[in-house]
Amino acid sequence: MDKTSFNIASFTGKMKILHLSWMAFFITFVVWFNFAPLLLAVKESLGLSTEEIKTLLILNVALTIPARVIVGSLTDKYGPRVVYSALLAVCSIPCFMFAFSETFLEAAIARFLLGFIGAGFVIGIRLVSEWFPHNELGTAEGIYGGWGNFGSAAAAFSLPTLALLFGGEDGWRYATAITGLMSLVFAFVFYANVSDTPKGSTYFKPANLTAMEVTSKGDFFLLLIMKIPMYAALALLAWKVSPSNIAMISAEVTYAIYAILIALYIYEWSQVWKVNKSIFTTPVPEIHRYKFKQVAVLNVLYFATFGSELAVISMLPLFFLETFELTPVMAGMVASAYAFMNLVSRPGGGWISDKCGRKITLVILTAGLALGYLLMAQITSGWTLWIAVAAAMLCSFFVQAGEGAVFATVPLIKRRMTGQIAGMTGAYGNVGAVVYLTILSFVDYQTFFYVIAVTAFCGLVTLSLMTEPKGQMAELNPDGSVTMIDVSH
């Protein structure tokens, strides 16, 4: 652990790692969200229908759910330096593919593969947790998440201008290709300047990559239950593009996807059993135990926080446009206020968590989030525009500060599995987005906000099951000795 002071203006030691981490995450979000601001240009250039554009938006997030779980495991095994560099380099390929696609099918494959870059977030969570002590961890993870997350807003602001500068009907292609080039170049910068741990520290690795370790029989079954929503969300996406909805794929393909998802879930059962069957015969020593219910609670909270943020960012411009009869540009500017809050809200949530305790911070922020969405549900055309914007920004503070507080807690559960835990919790954020956006396609805006508020209240109830991380956690060194890592004062 790097013990030097926390100085945001510094670019040495742990601060250098933090800055390079949020920059890497920022670039992944610019690439991942480089499509939305250029929607109309892409639509005209490739001659796509509105349904095809909506399909591309769905495909853009589909792969992120399994990707976050896979990338989390790879990070724990091979270290953040190698995995982040590889992700940035490899994902530049589908980005270039999309930039130069000529047909809907080419664009669809590229957007589907680009869902993988949305998993970059998980890698930095583990990297930052290796470099910062527990009393600075929330703030550091919050800065990493908040400043990196701002990549989506940066893409929205800069890419349309960039496309205009290039001019012509291929302007959007060059603007998109530049984001791919940024990703490719930064892969080498990151690899050359980052190390997984401070000098002399051990990088703890899980014994298994195929499934998460649990340390009690009850946790074994809870893990299997918590896996179900991830497969259900992918099935929901398949149903969304099936003949019963937008008919992008045939009924046969839809049923094939359902069958594959069921087969994968059964395979996952077998892997979880293989990794954890010993706990049914030999109890895990108390010192090495952790409570999986902590992970389950954080999953539910991230479903409500990041899930709602992704969904709301997608629909807010349209909501303001229709409610207040604004121009598309004005609606986009007003809605971006929600994303702008990330710069301070997410670090703020992590900082409050460092100062006041993990559980109490989550309780207050989740309650604020639920009330924030209840307030959003009251917005009508009778409201003054600036009061409606203020309500959206207030709500977004609780949403994003809540995300910061969730990931201030994730690295304090089990160090060697931080990537896997972050991967699962991060995936739940995407599951939330899929569920909320699907609900939105059936209900009005008011009901949509009420639904999010109700899930936030459910999150508040699950928080009663969470215990404040205290004392130390134990990790086993390769030589068999034990290292104790502080998780609280």
Short mmCIF file of C-alpha atoms in Angstrom, two decimals:
data_model
loop_
_atom_site.label_atom_id
_atom_site.label_comp_id
_atom_site.label_asym_id
_atom_site.label_seq_id
_atom_site.Cartn_x
_atom_site.Cartn_y
_atom_site.Cartn_z
CA MET A 1 0.00 0.00 0.00
CA ASP A 2 1.35 3.41 -0.97
CA LYS A 3 1.34 5.55 2.23
CA THR A 4 2.12 8.94 0.60
CA SER A 5 -0.38 11.76 1.00
CA PHE A 6 -3.53 12.05 -1.14
CA ASN A 7 -2.77 14.97 -3.45
CA ILE A 8 -4.97 15.21 -6.53
CA ALA A 9 -2.50 17.51 -8.30
CA SER A 10 0.34 14.98 -7.98
CA PHE A 11 1.33 12.60 -10.80
CA THR A 12 3.63 10.25 -8.89
CA GLY A 13 3.15 6.99 -6.97
CA LYS A 14 -0.44 6.04 -6.22
CA MET A 15 -1.80 9.32 -7.67
CA LYS A 16 -0.20 8.51 -11.04
CA ILE A 17 -1.95 5.12 -10.95
CA LEU A 18 -5.27 6.80 -10.10
CA HIS A 19 -4.96 9.35 -12.94
CA LEU A 20 -3.95 6.76 -15.54
CA SER A 21 -6.79 4.48 -14.36
CA TRP A 22 -9.55 7.09 -14.73
CA MET A 23 -8.10 8.13 -18.11
CA ALA A 24 -8.28 4.51 -19.32
CA PHE A 25 -11.86 4.22 -18.04
CA PHE A 26 -12.74 7.61 -19.59
CA ILE A 27 -11.54 6.36 -23.01
CA THR A 28 -13.53 3.11 -22.70
CA PHE A 29 -16.68 5.18 -22.08
CA VAL A 30 -15.95 7.55 -24.98
CA VAL A 31 -15.65 4.51 -27.28
CA TRP A 32 -18.65 2.72 -25.76
CA PHE A 33 -20.91 5.78 -26.09
CA ASN A 34 -19.50 7.16 -29.37
CA PHE A 35 -22.65 6.04 -31.19
CA ALA A 36 -25.51 7.86 -29.43
CA PRO A 37 -24.44 11.45 -30.27
CA LEU A 38 -23.98 10.53 -33.95
CA LEU A 39 -27.23 8.58 -34.26
CA LEU A 40 -28.81 10.67 -37.00
CA ALA A 41 -25.67 10.77 -39.16
CA VAL A 42 -25.28 6.98 -38.90
CA LYS A 43 -28.96 6.48 -39.66
CA GLU A 44 -28.78 8.57 -42.85
CA SER A 45 -25.37 7.32 -43.97
CA LEU A 46 -26.26 3.62 -43.71
CA GLY A 47 -29.93 4.11 -44.62
CA LEU A 48 -31.22 2.51 -41.41
CA SER A 49 -34.77 2.42 -40.06
CA THR A 50 -35.63 3.71 -36.57
CA GLU A 51 -36.08 0.09 -35.43
CA GLU A 52 -32.58 -0.81 -36.67
CA ILE A 53 -31.10 2.17 -34.79
CA LYS A 54 -32.89 1.05 -31.59
CA THR A 55 -31.52 -2.45 -32.16
CA LEU A 56 -27.97 -1.08 -32.38
CA LEU A 57 -28.50 0.72 -29.05
CA ILE A 58 -29.63 -2.55 -27.43
CA LEU A 59 -26.73 -4.52 -28.94
CA ASN A 60 -24.33 -1.89 -27.59
CA VAL A 61 -25.08 -2.94 -23.98
CA ALA A 62 -25.90 -6.65 -24.47
CA LEU A 63 -22.40 -8.11 -24.16
CA THR A 64 -21.40 -5.93 -21.21
CA ILE A 65 -23.25 -8.15 -18.70
CA PRO A 66 -21.16 -11.33 -19.28
CA ALA A 67 -18.09 -9.21 -20.20
CA ARG A 68 -17.90 -7.60 -16.75
CA VAL A 69 -17.97 -11.01 -15.07
CA ILE A 70 -15.32 -12.46 -17.43
CA VAL A 71 -13.05 -9.40 -17.28
CA GLY A 72 -13.32 -9.33 -13.47
CA SER A 73 -12.04 -12.91 -13.28
CA LEU A 74 -9.22 -12.24 -15.77
CA THR A 75 -8.17 -9.16 -13.78
CA ASP A 76 -7.86 -11.19 -10.57
CA LYS A 77 -5.80 -13.82 -12.40
CA TYR A 78 -3.53 -11.79 -14.70
CA GLY A 79 -3.47 -8.36 -13.08
CA PRO A 80 -5.01 -5.02 -14.14
CA ARG A 81 -2.02 -3.77 -16.15
CA VAL A 82 -2.12 -6.55 -18.75
CA VAL A 83 -5.92 -6.86 -18.85
CA TYR A 84 -6.68 -3.11 -19.21
CA SER A 85 -4.01 -2.67 -21.90
CA ALA A 86 -5.33 -5.70 -23.82
CA LEU A 87 -8.96 -4.54 -23.54
CA LEU A 88 -8.11 -1.04 -24.88
CA ALA A 89 -6.11 -2.47 -27.79
CA VAL A 90 -8.48 -5.30 -28.76
CA CYS A 91 -11.66 -3.18 -28.54
CA SER A 92 -10.22 -0.61 -30.95
CA ILE A 93 -10.83 -3.27 -33.67
CA PRO A 94 -14.68 -3.34 -33.46
CA CYS A 95 -14.55 0.45 -33.09
CA PHE A 96 -12.77 0.75 -36.47
CA MET A 97 -15.17 -1.90 -37.84
CA PHE A 98 -18.14 0.26 -36.85
CA ALA A 99 -16.54 3.44 -38.22
CA PHE A 100 -16.17 1.85 -41.65
CA SER A 101 -19.27 -0.37 -41.73
CA GLU A 102 -21.37 -0.21 -44.89
CA THR A 103 -24.38 -2.34 -43.91
CA PHE A 104 -26.65 -2.78 -40.91
CA LEU A 105 -25.23 -6.26 -40.27
CA GLU A 106 -21.62 -4.97 -40.12
CA ALA A 107 -22.67 -2.15 -37.78
CA ALA A 108 -24.68 -4.58 -35.62
CA ILE A 109 -21.76 -7.01 -35.17
CA ALA A 110 -19.39 -4.15 -34.34
CA ARG A 111 -21.76 -2.61 -31.75
CA PHE A 112 -22.38 -6.02 -30.17
CA LEU A 113 -18.62 -6.63 -29.79
CA LEU A 114 -18.11 -3.09 -28.47
CA GLY A 115 -20.25 -4.02 -25.47
CA PHE A 116 -17.06 -5.67 -24.20
CA ILE A 117 -15.31 -2.32 -23.68
CA GLY A 118 -17.98 -1.46 -21.11
CA ALA A 119 -16.24 -3.97 -18.81
CA GLY A 120 -13.13 -1.78 -18.45
CA PHE A 121 -14.58 -0.20 -15.30
CA VAL A 122 -14.12 -3.41 -13.28
CA ILE A 123 -10.34 -3.55 -13.93
CA GLY A 124 -9.58 -0.16 -12.39
CA ILE A 125 -11.59 -0.99 -9.25
CA ARG A 126 -9.08 -3.76 -8.44
CA LEU A 127 -6.06 -1.65 -9.47
CA VAL A 128 -7.03 1.34 -7.31
CA SER A 129 -7.76 -0.95 -4.33
CA GLU A 130 -4.17 -2.28 -4.52
CA TRP A 131 -2.66 1.20 -4.22
CA PHE A 132 -4.85 3.04 -1.70
CA PRO A 133 -5.37 2.37 2.04
CA HIS A 134 -8.92 1.69 3.31
CA ASN A 135 -9.40 5.24 4.68
CA GLU A 136 -8.82 6.77 1.20
CA LEU A 137 -10.30 3.96 -0.85
CA GLY A 138 -13.83 5.36 -1.25
CA THR A 139 -12.55 8.73 -2.42
CA ALA A 140 -10.05 7.17 -4.85
CA GLU A 141 -12.60 4.71 -6.29
CA GLY A 142 -15.13 7.56 -6.53
CA ILE A 143 -12.72 9.75 -8.52
CA TYR A 144 -11.87 6.77 -10.74
CA GLY A 145 -15.56 5.99 -11.37
CA GLY A 146 -16.87 9.55 -11.61
CA TRP A 147 -14.19 11.10 -13.80
CA GLY A 148 -14.03 8.02 -16.02
CA ASN A 149 -17.80 7.84 -16.33
CA PHE A 150 -17.71 11.39 -17.64
CA GLY A 151 -16.42 9.89 -20.91
CA SER A 152 -20.03 9.38 -22.02
CA ALA A 153 -20.81 13.09 -21.56
CA ALA A 154 -17.52 14.06 -23.24
CA ALA A 155 -18.46 11.91 -26.24
CA ALA A 156 -21.88 13.59 -26.42
CA PHE A 157 -20.29 17.05 -26.46
CA SER A 158 -17.25 16.55 -28.65
CA LEU A 159 -18.10 13.94 -31.29
CA PRO A 160 -20.87 15.82 -33.16
CA THR A 161 -18.54 18.85 -33.37
CA LEU A 162 -15.68 16.65 -34.55
CA ALA A 163 -17.93 15.06 -37.20
CA LEU A 164 -18.89 18.56 -38.42
CA LEU A 165 -15.22 19.62 -38.59
CA PHE A 166 -14.45 16.68 -40.86
CA GLY A 167 -17.60 17.54 -42.79
CA GLY A 168 -19.36 15.54 -45.48
CA GLU A 169 -21.47 12.47 -44.92
CA ASP A 170 -18.42 10.51 -43.68
CA GLY A 171 -17.66 12.98 -40.86
CA TRP A 172 -19.16 10.60 -38.30
CA ARG A 173 -16.85 7.81 -39.52
CA TYR A 174 -13.68 9.84 -38.87
CA ALA A 175 -14.95 11.03 -35.48
CA THR A 176 -15.68 7.42 -34.45
CA ALA A 177 -12.36 6.14 -35.82
CA ILE A 178 -10.47 8.75 -33.76
CA THR A 179 -11.95 7.29 -30.55
CA GLY A 180 -10.66 3.85 -31.65
CA LEU A 181 -7.22 5.34 -32.27
CA MET A 182 -7.23 6.93 -28.79
CA SER A 183 -8.02 3.54 -27.30
CA LEU A 184 -5.24 1.81 -29.22
CA VAL A 185 -2.58 4.43 -28.36
CA PHE A 186 -3.53 4.60 -24.68
CA ALA A 187 -3.21 0.81 -24.39
CA PHE A 188 0.56 1.23 -24.87
CA VAL A 189 0.75 4.29 -22.57
CA PHE A 190 -1.05 2.36 -19.82
CA TYR A 191 1.11 -0.75 -20.19
CA ALA A 192 4.33 1.27 -20.03
CA ASN A 193 3.40 3.31 -16.93
CA VAL A 194 1.41 1.11 -14.57
CA SER A 195 2.28 -1.68 -12.15
CA ASP A 196 -0.31 -3.89 -10.45
CA THR A 197 0.86 -3.19 -6.89
CA PRO A 198 3.27 -0.85 -5.09
CA LYS A 199 6.84 -2.19 -4.79
CA GLY A 200 7.09 -5.06 -2.34
CA SER A 201 3.32 -5.77 -2.16
CA THR A 202 1.81 -9.13 -3.06
CA TYR A 203 -0.88 -9.37 -5.75
CA PHE A 204 -3.29 -11.94 -4.30
CA LYS A 205 -4.96 -14.22 -6.86
CA PRO A 206 -8.01 -16.46 -6.49
CA ALA A 207 -7.42 -20.20 -6.71
CA ASN A 208 -10.07 -20.51 -9.42
CA LEU A 209 -11.08 -18.47 -12.46
CA THR A 210 -14.16 -20.47 -13.44
CA ALA A 211 -16.43 -19.56 -10.51
CA MET A 212 -16.51 -17.38 -7.40
CA GLU A 213 -15.41 -18.94 -4.14
CA VAL A 214 -17.90 -18.91 -1.27
CA THR A 215 -17.23 -19.89 2.33
CA SER A 216 -20.52 -21.35 3.64
CA LYS A 217 -23.30 -23.67 2.43
CA GLY A 218 -25.93 -20.91 2.54
CA ASP A 219 -23.70 -18.67 0.43
CA PHE A 220 -23.35 -21.46 -2.15
CA PHE A 221 -27.10 -21.35 -2.85
CA LEU A 222 -27.28 -17.56 -2.60
CA LEU A 223 -24.57 -17.28 -5.27
CA LEU A 224 -26.57 -19.52 -7.63
CA ILE A 225 -29.73 -17.46 -7.02
CA MET A 226 -27.87 -14.18 -7.65
CA LYS A 227 -26.64 -15.50 -11.02
CA ILE A 228 -30.21 -15.90 -12.35
CA PRO A 229 -30.99 -12.18 -13.05
CA MET A 230 -27.87 -11.93 -15.25
CA TYR A 231 -29.12 -14.72 -17.54
CA ALA A 232 -32.69 -13.40 -17.32
CA ALA A 233 -31.53 -9.95 -18.54
CA LEU A 234 -29.82 -11.54 -21.56
CA ALA A 235 -33.00 -13.55 -22.25
CA LEU A 236 -34.96 -10.26 -22.00
CA LEU A 237 -32.65 -8.69 -24.60
CA ALA A 238 -33.18 -11.69 -26.90
CA TRP A 239 -36.95 -11.37 -26.45
CA LYS A 240 -36.67 -7.63 -27.26
CA VAL A 241 -35.18 -8.37 -30.70
CA SER A 242 -37.42 -11.43 -31.31
CA PRO A 243 -40.52 -11.58 -33.62
CA SER A 244 -42.77 -10.73 -30.64
CA ASN A 245 -41.05 -7.32 -30.47
CA ILE A 246 -38.84 -5.69 -33.12
CA ALA A 247 -38.36 -8.87 -35.20
CA MET A 248 -34.64 -8.50 -35.79
CA ILE A 249 -34.09 -12.25 -35.33
CA SER A 250 -36.32 -15.21 -36.18
CA ALA A 251 -38.27 -17.28 -33.65
CA GLU A 252 -35.82 -20.19 -34.17
CA VAL A 253 -32.82 -18.00 -33.32
CA THR A 254 -34.65 -16.63 -30.25
CA TYR A 255 -35.33 -20.14 -28.94
CA ALA A 256 -31.74 -21.13 -29.69
CA ILE A 257 -30.51 -18.18 -27.57
CA TYR A 258 -32.83 -19.21 -24.72
CA ALA A 259 -31.51 -22.79 -24.93
CA ILE A 260 -27.88 -21.57 -24.92
CA LEU A 261 -28.56 -19.37 -21.86
CA ILE A 262 -30.13 -22.29 -19.96
CA ALA A 263 -27.20 -24.54 -20.93
CA LEU A 264 -24.72 -21.88 -19.78
CA TYR A 265 -26.51 -21.51 -16.45
CA ILE A 266 -26.41 -25.30 -15.91
CA TYR A 267 -22.69 -25.24 -16.81
CA GLU A 268 -22.20 -22.43 -14.30
CA TRP A 269 -23.89 -24.58 -11.63
CA SER A 270 -21.34 -27.32 -12.33
CA GLN A 271 -18.42 -24.87 -12.07
CA VAL A 272 -19.69 -23.33 -8.81
CA TRP A 273 -20.04 -26.88 -7.43
CA LYS A 274 -16.54 -27.87 -8.62
CA VAL A 275 -14.91 -24.83 -6.99
CA ASN A 276 -16.91 -24.95 -3.74
CA LYS A 277 -17.89 -28.60 -3.07
CA SER A 278 -15.30 -28.89 -0.27
CA ILE A 279 -17.34 -26.53 1.96
CA PHE A 280 -20.01 -29.27 2.26
CA THR A 281 -17.50 -31.58 3.94
CA THR A 282 -14.83 -29.29 5.43
CA PRO A 283 -15.81 -25.96 7.04
CA VAL A 284 -13.70 -22.96 5.96
CA PRO A 285 -11.56 -21.64 8.87
CA GLU A 286 -13.15 -18.52 10.43
CA ILE A 287 -10.17 -16.31 9.48
CA HIS A 288 -10.70 -16.99 5.73
CA ARG A 289 -14.49 -16.58 5.67
CA TYR A 290 -16.38 -13.75 4.03
CA LYS A 291 -20.12 -13.12 3.78
CA PHE A 292 -21.47 -13.43 0.24
CA LYS A 293 -24.64 -11.61 1.36
CA GLN A 294 -22.48 -8.44 1.35
CA VAL A 295 -21.96 -8.97 -2.41
CA ALA A 296 -25.67 -9.71 -2.95
CA VAL A 297 -26.70 -6.45 -1.22
CA LEU A 298 -24.22 -4.41 -3.28
CA ASN A 299 -25.54 -6.09 -6.47
CA VAL A 300 -29.10 -4.98 -5.67
CA LEU A 301 -27.95 -1.43 -4.86
CA TYR A 302 -25.93 -1.14 -8.09
CA PHE A 303 -28.95 -2.43 -10.03
CA ALA A 304 -30.89 0.57 -8.68
CA THR A 305 -28.08 3.17 -8.93
CA PHE A 306 -26.05 2.55 -12.10
CA GLY A 307 -28.93 0.66 -13.74
CA SER A 308 -31.19 3.68 -13.38
CA GLU A 309 -28.42 6.07 -14.45
CA LEU A 310 -27.83 4.23 -17.74
CA ALA A 311 -31.57 4.03 -18.40
CA VAL A 312 -32.28 7.67 -17.48
CA ILE A 313 -29.38 9.03 -19.56
CA SER A 314 -30.89 7.17 -22.55
CA MET A 315 -34.39 8.62 -22.11
CA LEU A 316 -33.88 12.04 -20.47
CA PRO A 317 -33.33 14.10 -23.67
CA LEU A 318 -36.60 12.75 -25.10
CA PHE A 319 -38.40 13.27 -21.78
CA PHE A 320 -37.41 16.96 -21.65
CA LEU A 321 -38.06 17.39 -25.38
CA GLU A 322 -41.64 16.06 -25.09
CA THR A 323 -42.51 17.52 -21.67
CA PHE A 324 -41.25 21.06 -22.32
CA GLU A 325 -41.37 21.15 -26.16
CA LEU A 326 -37.65 21.95 -26.46
CA THR A 327 -35.43 21.66 -29.55
CA PRO A 328 -33.37 18.42 -29.72
CA VAL A 329 -30.14 20.37 -29.08
CA MET A 330 -31.59 22.17 -26.06
CA ALA A 331 -33.05 18.90 -24.70
CA GLY A 332 -29.63 17.24 -25.06
CA MET A 333 -27.89 20.10 -23.22
CA VAL A 334 -30.45 20.08 -20.40
CA ALA A 335 -30.29 16.29 -20.02
CA SER A 336 -26.47 16.32 -19.95
CA ALA A 337 -26.68 18.13 -16.59
CA TYR A 338 -27.53 14.69 -15.18
CA ALA A 339 -24.26 13.14 -16.48
CA PHE A 340 -22.24 16.24 -15.52
CA MET A 341 -22.94 15.58 -11.85
CA ASN A 342 -20.66 12.50 -12.11
CA LEU A 343 -17.57 14.69 -11.76
CA VAL A 344 -18.42 15.52 -8.15
CA SER A 345 -21.20 13.13 -7.07
CA ARG A 346 -19.39 9.82 -7.39
CA PRO A 347 -16.16 11.00 -5.67
CA GLY A 348 -18.44 12.67 -3.09
CA GLY A 349 -20.21 9.40 -2.33
CA GLY A 350 -16.85 7.63 -1.89
CA TRP A 351 -15.51 10.44 0.32
CA ILE A 352 -18.60 10.45 2.59
CA SER A 353 -18.25 6.67 2.82
CA ASP A 354 -14.60 7.02 3.94
CA LYS A 355 -15.53 9.57 6.59
CA CYS A 356 -18.88 8.32 7.95
CA GLY A 357 -18.82 4.55 7.44
CA ARG A 358 -19.90 2.33 4.56
CA LYS A 359 -23.35 1.16 5.68
CA ILE A 360 -24.82 4.42 7.02
CA THR A 361 -23.69 6.22 3.84
CA LEU A 362 -25.43 3.63 1.66
CA VAL A 363 -28.63 3.88 3.75
CA ILE A 364 -28.80 7.69 3.46
CA LEU A 365 -27.92 7.79 -0.27
CA THR A 366 -30.33 4.98 -1.22
CA ALA A 367 -33.17 6.71 0.67
CA GLY A 368 -32.28 9.97 -1.12
CA LEU A 369 -32.28 8.13 -4.46
CA ALA A 370 -35.76 6.69 -3.87
CA LEU A 371 -37.14 10.10 -2.89
CA GLY A 372 -35.31 11.71 -5.86
CA TYR A 373 -37.13 9.45 -8.35
CA LEU A 374 -40.46 10.05 -6.59
CA LEU A 375 -39.80 13.76 -7.17
CA MET A 376 -38.90 13.12 -10.85
CA ALA A 377 -42.25 11.34 -11.26
CA GLN A 378 -44.04 14.56 -10.32
CA ILE A 379 -42.51 16.62 -13.19
CA THR A 380 -45.11 17.86 -15.69
CA SER A 381 -45.20 20.53 -18.40
CA GLY A 382 -46.68 22.84 -15.75
CA TRP A 383 -43.27 22.98 -13.98
CA THR A 384 -40.74 25.72 -14.68
CA LEU A 385 -37.93 24.19 -16.79
CA TRP A 386 -35.08 25.19 -14.46
CA ILE A 387 -36.88 23.65 -11.43
CA ALA A 388 -37.29 20.39 -13.41
CA VAL A 389 -33.57 20.45 -14.29
CA ALA A 390 -32.69 21.12 -10.62
CA ALA A 391 -34.84 18.12 -9.60
CA ALA A 392 -33.04 15.90 -12.14
CA MET A 393 -29.64 17.09 -10.86
CA LEU A 394 -30.63 16.52 -7.22
CA CYS A 395 -31.79 13.01 -8.08
CA SER A 396 -28.59 12.33 -10.05
CA PHE A 397 -26.46 13.38 -7.06
CA PHE A 398 -27.97 10.57 -4.95
CA VAL A 399 -27.77 8.08 -7.84
CA GLN A 400 -24.08 8.72 -8.56
CA ALA A 401 -22.99 9.23 -4.95
CA GLY A 402 -24.70 5.88 -4.28
CA GLU A 403 -22.58 4.29 -7.02
CA GLY A 404 -19.47 5.77 -5.38
CA ALA A 405 -20.49 4.36 -2.00
CA VAL A 406 -21.18 0.88 -3.46
CA PHE A 407 -17.69 0.70 -4.94
CA ALA A 408 -16.14 2.15 -1.79
CA THR A 409 -17.33 -1.10 -0.17
CA VAL A 410 -16.62 -3.69 -2.92
CA PRO A 411 -12.80 -3.91 -2.37
CA LEU A 412 -13.26 -4.44 1.40
CA ILE A 413 -14.99 -7.83 1.11
CA LYS A 414 -12.22 -10.18 -0.15
CA ARG A 415 -9.08 -8.73 -1.69
CA ARG A 416 -8.07 -11.59 -4.01
CA MET A 417 -11.61 -11.69 -5.46
CA THR A 418 -12.09 -7.94 -5.87
CA GLY A 419 -12.20 -8.25 -9.68
CA GLN A 420 -14.80 -11.02 -9.56
CA ILE A 421 -16.95 -9.17 -7.01
CA ALA A 422 -16.64 -5.88 -8.94
CA GLY A 423 -17.48 -7.78 -12.14
CA MET A 424 -20.66 -9.24 -10.71
CA THR A 425 -21.77 -5.97 -9.07
CA GLY A 426 -20.93 -4.02 -12.23
CA ALA A 427 -22.91 -6.51 -14.34
CA TYR A 428 -25.92 -5.95 -12.09
CA GLY A 429 -25.82 -2.27 -13.07
CA ASN A 430 -26.26 -3.31 -16.71
CA VAL A 431 -28.98 -5.81 -15.75
CA GLY A 432 -30.79 -2.89 -14.12
CA ALA A 433 -30.49 -0.78 -17.28
CA VAL A 434 -31.91 -3.59 -19.44
CA VAL A 435 -34.84 -4.12 -17.05
CA TYR A 436 -35.65 -0.41 -16.67
CA LEU A 437 -35.44 0.32 -20.41
CA THR A 438 -37.66 -2.67 -21.17
CA ILE A 439 -40.21 -1.41 -18.64
CA LEU A 440 -40.00 2.06 -20.21
CA SER A 441 -41.06 0.63 -23.58
CA PHE A 442 -44.41 -0.38 -21.98
CA VAL A 443 -45.22 2.47 -19.58
CA ASP A 444 -45.28 6.27 -19.44
CA TYR A 445 -42.42 8.34 -18.00
CA GLN A 446 -44.13 8.86 -14.64
CA THR A 447 -44.63 5.11 -14.04
CA PHE A 448 -41.02 4.51 -15.13
CA PHE A 449 -39.73 6.86 -12.40
CA TYR A 450 -42.06 5.24 -9.83
CA VAL A 451 -40.71 1.77 -10.73
CA ILE A 452 -37.11 2.93 -10.09
CA ALA A 453 -38.16 4.48 -6.76
CA VAL A 454 -39.77 1.17 -5.69
CA THR A 455 -36.63 -0.84 -6.56
CA ALA A 456 -34.56 1.70 -4.57
CA PHE A 457 -36.83 1.11 -1.55
CA CYS A 458 -36.26 -2.65 -2.01
CA GLY A 459 -32.52 -1.91 -1.96
CA LEU A 460 -33.02 -0.03 1.30
CA VAL A 461 -34.68 -3.11 2.82
CA THR A 462 -31.79 -5.40 1.74
CA LEU A 463 -29.33 -3.01 3.43
CA SER A 464 -30.58 -4.31 6.78
CA LEU A 465 -28.75 -7.57 5.90
CA MET A 466 -25.42 -5.82 5.31
CA THR A 467 -22.72 -5.63 7.99
CA GLU A 468 -20.21 -2.77 8.18
CA PRO A 469 -16.71 -3.97 7.05
CA LYS A 470 -14.62 -4.02 10.24
CA GLY A 471 -11.12 -4.89 11.41
CA GLN A 472 -9.01 -6.87 8.94
CA MET A 473 -9.37 -9.45 6.18
CA ALA A 474 -6.94 -12.33 5.78
CA GLU A 475 -5.17 -13.29 2.54
CA LEU A 476 -2.94 -16.31 2.02
CA ASN A 477 0.57 -15.72 0.61
CA PRO A 478 2.07 -18.17 -1.92
CA ASP A 479 4.39 -19.50 0.84
CA GLY A 480 1.42 -20.34 3.09
CA SER A 481 1.79 -17.39 5.47
CA VAL A 482 -1.12 -15.03 6.09
CA THR A 483 -1.26 -11.26 5.43
CA MET A 484 -3.85 -9.20 7.31
CA ILE A 485 -5.29 -6.23 5.37
CA ASP A 486 -7.01 -3.36 7.23
CA VAL A 487 -10.59 -2.66 6.16
CA SER A 488 -11.50 -0.11 8.86
CA HIS A 489 -9.88 2.19 11.44
#
